[in-house]
Amino acid sequence: LNALHRLKETYRGDAVGHKLLGRILCEVSRPYLNMLQQWLEHGILDDVNGEFMVQKSAKTKEAWEDCFALRPEHVLEGYFSTCQTQDQVLPTGRYWQAIQSCESKGRTGSSIPSGFRMRYEASPSKVSAYVHAQYLKASQELSTMLLEDYNLMGTLKLVKRYFLLDQGDFFVNFMDAAETDLCVPRGKISTGRLQHFLGLSVQLTEHKTSDAWADSTLDTSTKGLTPSAQDLRCRLADFGLIDRLARLH
């Protein structure tokens, strides 16, 4: 497609040849543009021959942001009017993929059909407006899902309180209660006992604090998941503190 586009540009002085190559490009680019529209509206990557501008990683355990990558050499030349429009293609499909992977109730993980059909002869301004609109739809849908269905703000406050030790009393209580167990070799430590001590420490801290924090943190009006301190889990690392510091430095 890009070779045909470059050849077409060389025939600008030949009206017949330029028009003929343009007609050929319109026809042969249909599968590519159909893939592009499926990606923008549904996050579907149907690229059997590896010709699309978005590529899925072969590694199944890649982080979410690394699962898909843009292939600059497969971007359709002359189709996107700005670099911003081109850069919005990758995250739009990734947002739909994230929504689908969460299997959120009431959310389809795809955009409502706009009626616009991506064709090679479409004006760059219309293409840019369409891509930007799909980008906004996908990002807004993902944000709404995280904030409402999964109570993101409540979870972040929970992380602040227990992981970042905004309320550090529970950790002091936990270390005091589990001191004897933590002094034995790692292979002999009972994770069940540690989890029990952790739960007791959290409960003791919760009883000492006012209910105002819980009311402001956990929005019970949401229909989705409600984060709870009881969801905290204790896990032993495979390395010691000295090893960890050595890795960081």
XYZ file of C-alpha atoms in Angstrom:
249
model
C 0.000 0.000 0.000
C 2.752 2.444 0.853
C 4.607 1.565 -2.353
C 1.442 2.308 -4.347
C 0.982 5.569 -2.460
C 4.526 6.700 -3.271
C 4.054 5.693 -6.913
C 0.788 7.626 -7.025
C 2.562 10.746 -5.754
C 5.005 10.567 -8.665
C 2.086 10.695 -11.135
C 0.724 14.042 -9.978
C 1.500 15.516 -13.371
C -0.383 12.701 -15.109
C -4.083 13.050 -14.367
C -5.026 9.676 -15.834
C -2.254 7.729 -14.105
C -2.845 9.550 -10.809
C -6.574 8.795 -10.922
C -5.990 5.145 -11.852
C -3.536 4.556 -9.004
C -5.918 6.312 -6.629
C -8.731 3.957 -7.666
C -6.465 0.942 -7.174
C -5.461 2.172 -3.715
C -9.117 2.643 -2.753
C -9.864 -0.985 -3.545
C -6.763 -2.741 -2.193
C -6.772 -0.740 1.050
C -10.247 -1.906 2.105
C -9.058 -4.908 4.209
C -6.479 -2.747 5.976
C -8.962 0.023 6.760
C -11.560 -2.513 7.904
C -8.998 -3.813 10.392
C -8.317 -0.248 11.485
C -11.998 0.442 12.097
C -12.460 -2.819 14.010
C -9.525 -1.847 16.218
C -10.824 1.671 16.866
C -14.426 0.671 17.594
C -14.052 -2.724 19.297
C -10.385 -3.292 20.124
C -10.358 -6.311 17.809
C -7.067 -7.194 16.149
C -7.839 -9.457 13.197
C -4.487 -9.486 11.407
C -3.763 -13.000 10.200
C -0.979 -11.988 7.805
C 0.752 -9.464 10.059
C 0.058 -6.459 7.824
C -1.621 -4.084 10.284
C -0.018 -1.104 12.042
C -0.689 -2.637 15.487
C 1.060 -5.815 16.537
C 0.279 -8.089 19.475
C 3.174 -9.358 21.548
C 3.959 -13.049 21.252
C 4.660 -13.199 25.001
C 1.462 -13.954 26.896
C 2.782 -12.644 30.231
C 3.637 -9.156 29.027
C 2.358 -6.185 31.021
C -0.820 -4.582 29.704
C 0.977 -1.597 28.199
C 3.387 -3.933 26.372
C 0.815 -6.350 24.917
C 0.365 -4.229 21.795
C 2.876 -2.118 19.923
C 2.790 0.244 16.962
C 4.700 -0.749 13.828
C 5.701 2.494 12.081
C 6.650 0.704 8.867
C 3.061 -0.559 8.523
C 1.371 2.811 9.039
C -0.557 3.835 5.939
C 1.320 6.792 4.464
C -0.673 9.929 3.743
C -3.804 8.709 5.548
C -3.333 10.404 8.921
C -3.087 14.163 8.726
C -1.189 14.616 12.013
C 1.098 12.605 14.272
C -1.406 13.095 17.082
C -4.090 11.260 15.125
C -1.698 8.417 14.386
C -0.641 8.195 18.043
C -4.268 7.901 19.192
C -4.856 4.693 17.228
C -2.866 2.391 19.544
C -4.310 3.472 22.927
C -7.891 3.508 21.607
C -7.909 -0.212 20.868
C -5.972 -0.959 24.048
C -8.635 0.810 26.117
C -11.374 -1.351 24.567
C -9.232 -4.425 25.236
C -8.870 -3.439 28.909
C -12.638 -3.007 29.280
C -13.303 -6.391 27.710
C -10.724 -8.131 29.907
C -12.414 -6.736 33.038
C -15.765 -8.136 31.893
C -17.543 -5.208 33.497
C -21.284 -5.602 33.840
C -23.304 -3.358 31.581
C -20.299 -2.424 29.443
C -19.877 -3.896 25.997
C -16.213 -3.049 25.545
C -16.908 -1.496 22.164
C -18.097 1.754 20.650
C -21.528 2.476 19.240
C -21.251 2.386 15.428
C -20.850 5.936 14.161
C -21.958 5.311 10.588
C -18.595 6.521 9.310
C -16.787 4.070 7.034
C -13.036 4.343 6.735
C -12.066 4.586 3.090
C -8.833 5.625 1.436
C -10.524 8.514 -0.380
C -11.936 9.993 2.857
C -10.699 13.485 3.678
C -7.916 13.691 6.296
C -10.002 16.041 8.445
C -12.855 13.518 8.677
C -10.432 10.710 9.467
C -8.820 12.777 12.238
C -12.213 13.693 13.700
C -13.329 10.048 13.642
C -10.143 8.731 15.285
C -10.273 11.436 17.955
C -13.936 10.694 18.685
C -13.226 6.977 19.126
C -10.276 7.801 21.353
C -12.456 9.969 23.600
C -15.196 7.310 23.755
C -12.782 4.560 24.734
C -10.913 6.612 27.337
C -14.148 7.897 28.880
C -15.631 4.402 29.052
C -12.501 3.030 30.724
C -12.369 5.905 33.215
C -16.033 5.468 34.108
C -15.577 1.744 34.601
C -12.586 2.202 36.918
C -14.198 4.971 38.959
C -17.720 3.552 39.251
C -17.593 -0.222 38.791
C -14.261 -0.801 40.536
C -14.245 2.160 42.956
C -10.763 3.318 41.997
C -10.655 6.201 44.473
C -11.540 3.944 47.383
C -8.851 1.489 46.359
C -6.241 4.233 46.082
C -7.125 5.502 49.546
C -6.812 1.960 50.862
C -3.371 1.682 49.260
C -2.379 5.011 50.764
C -3.475 3.931 54.216
C -1.974 0.446 54.371
C 0.691 0.169 51.686
C 2.096 3.688 52.008
C 1.509 3.518 55.790
C -0.622 6.614 56.095
C -2.064 4.764 59.095
C 1.042 2.952 60.352
C -0.325 1.632 63.659
C -1.420 -1.624 62.081
C 2.121 -2.395 60.888
C 3.592 -1.824 64.350
C 0.940 -4.086 65.863
C 1.601 -6.714 63.199
C 5.371 -6.734 63.746
C 4.893 -7.033 67.522
C 2.427 -9.903 67.187
C 4.409 -11.819 64.522
C 7.896 -11.144 65.900
C 8.454 -14.724 67.100
C 7.269 -16.243 63.816
C 9.387 -13.899 61.714
C 12.588 -14.827 63.579
C 12.574 -18.431 62.319
C 13.964 -19.488 58.890
C 11.735 -18.628 55.945
C 10.910 -22.242 55.132
C 9.445 -22.783 58.608
C 7.276 -19.673 58.699
C 3.540 -20.317 58.627
C 1.892 -17.883 56.225
C -1.456 -18.791 57.743
C -0.351 -17.528 61.154
C 1.072 -14.373 59.606
C -2.207 -13.762 57.807
C -4.033 -14.234 61.101
C -1.814 -11.692 62.840
C -2.249 -9.267 59.958
C -6.029 -9.532 60.162
C -5.991 -8.936 63.918
C -3.732 -5.909 63.511
C -5.994 -4.404 60.866
C -9.090 -4.981 62.995
C -7.405 -3.416 66.035
C -6.443 -0.352 64.000
C -9.914 -0.053 62.494
C -11.538 -0.060 65.930
C -9.231 2.709 67.141
C -9.969 5.041 64.245
C -13.181 6.902 63.607
C -15.744 5.771 61.084
C -15.392 9.052 59.177
C -12.412 7.719 57.250
C -14.260 4.596 56.188
C -17.298 6.605 55.118
C -15.177 8.913 52.954
C -13.094 6.090 51.504
C -15.549 3.364 50.677
C -18.348 4.669 48.518
C -21.158 2.243 49.200
C -23.317 3.915 46.544
C -21.310 2.270 43.796
C -22.745 -0.870 42.290
C -19.364 -2.441 41.666
C -16.575 -3.746 43.851
C -15.973 -2.193 47.264
C -12.360 -2.293 48.491
C -11.908 -3.526 52.042
C -9.000 -3.763 54.474
C -9.962 -7.402 54.925
C -8.686 -8.019 51.399
C -5.075 -7.441 52.537
C -2.892 -10.512 52.114
C 0.492 -11.384 53.543
C 3.114 -12.893 51.227
C 6.764 -13.744 51.809
C 9.383 -12.521 49.339
C 12.011 -14.818 47.849
C 14.839 -12.476 48.886
C 15.998 -10.639 52.001
C 16.205 -6.932 52.720
C 19.922 -6.741 51.913
C 19.361 -8.481 48.556
C 16.551 -6.089 47.760
C 18.664 -3.040 48.532
C 21.484 -4.458 46.405
C 19.076 -4.847 43.457
C 17.899 -1.246 43.792
C 21.406 0.150 43.842
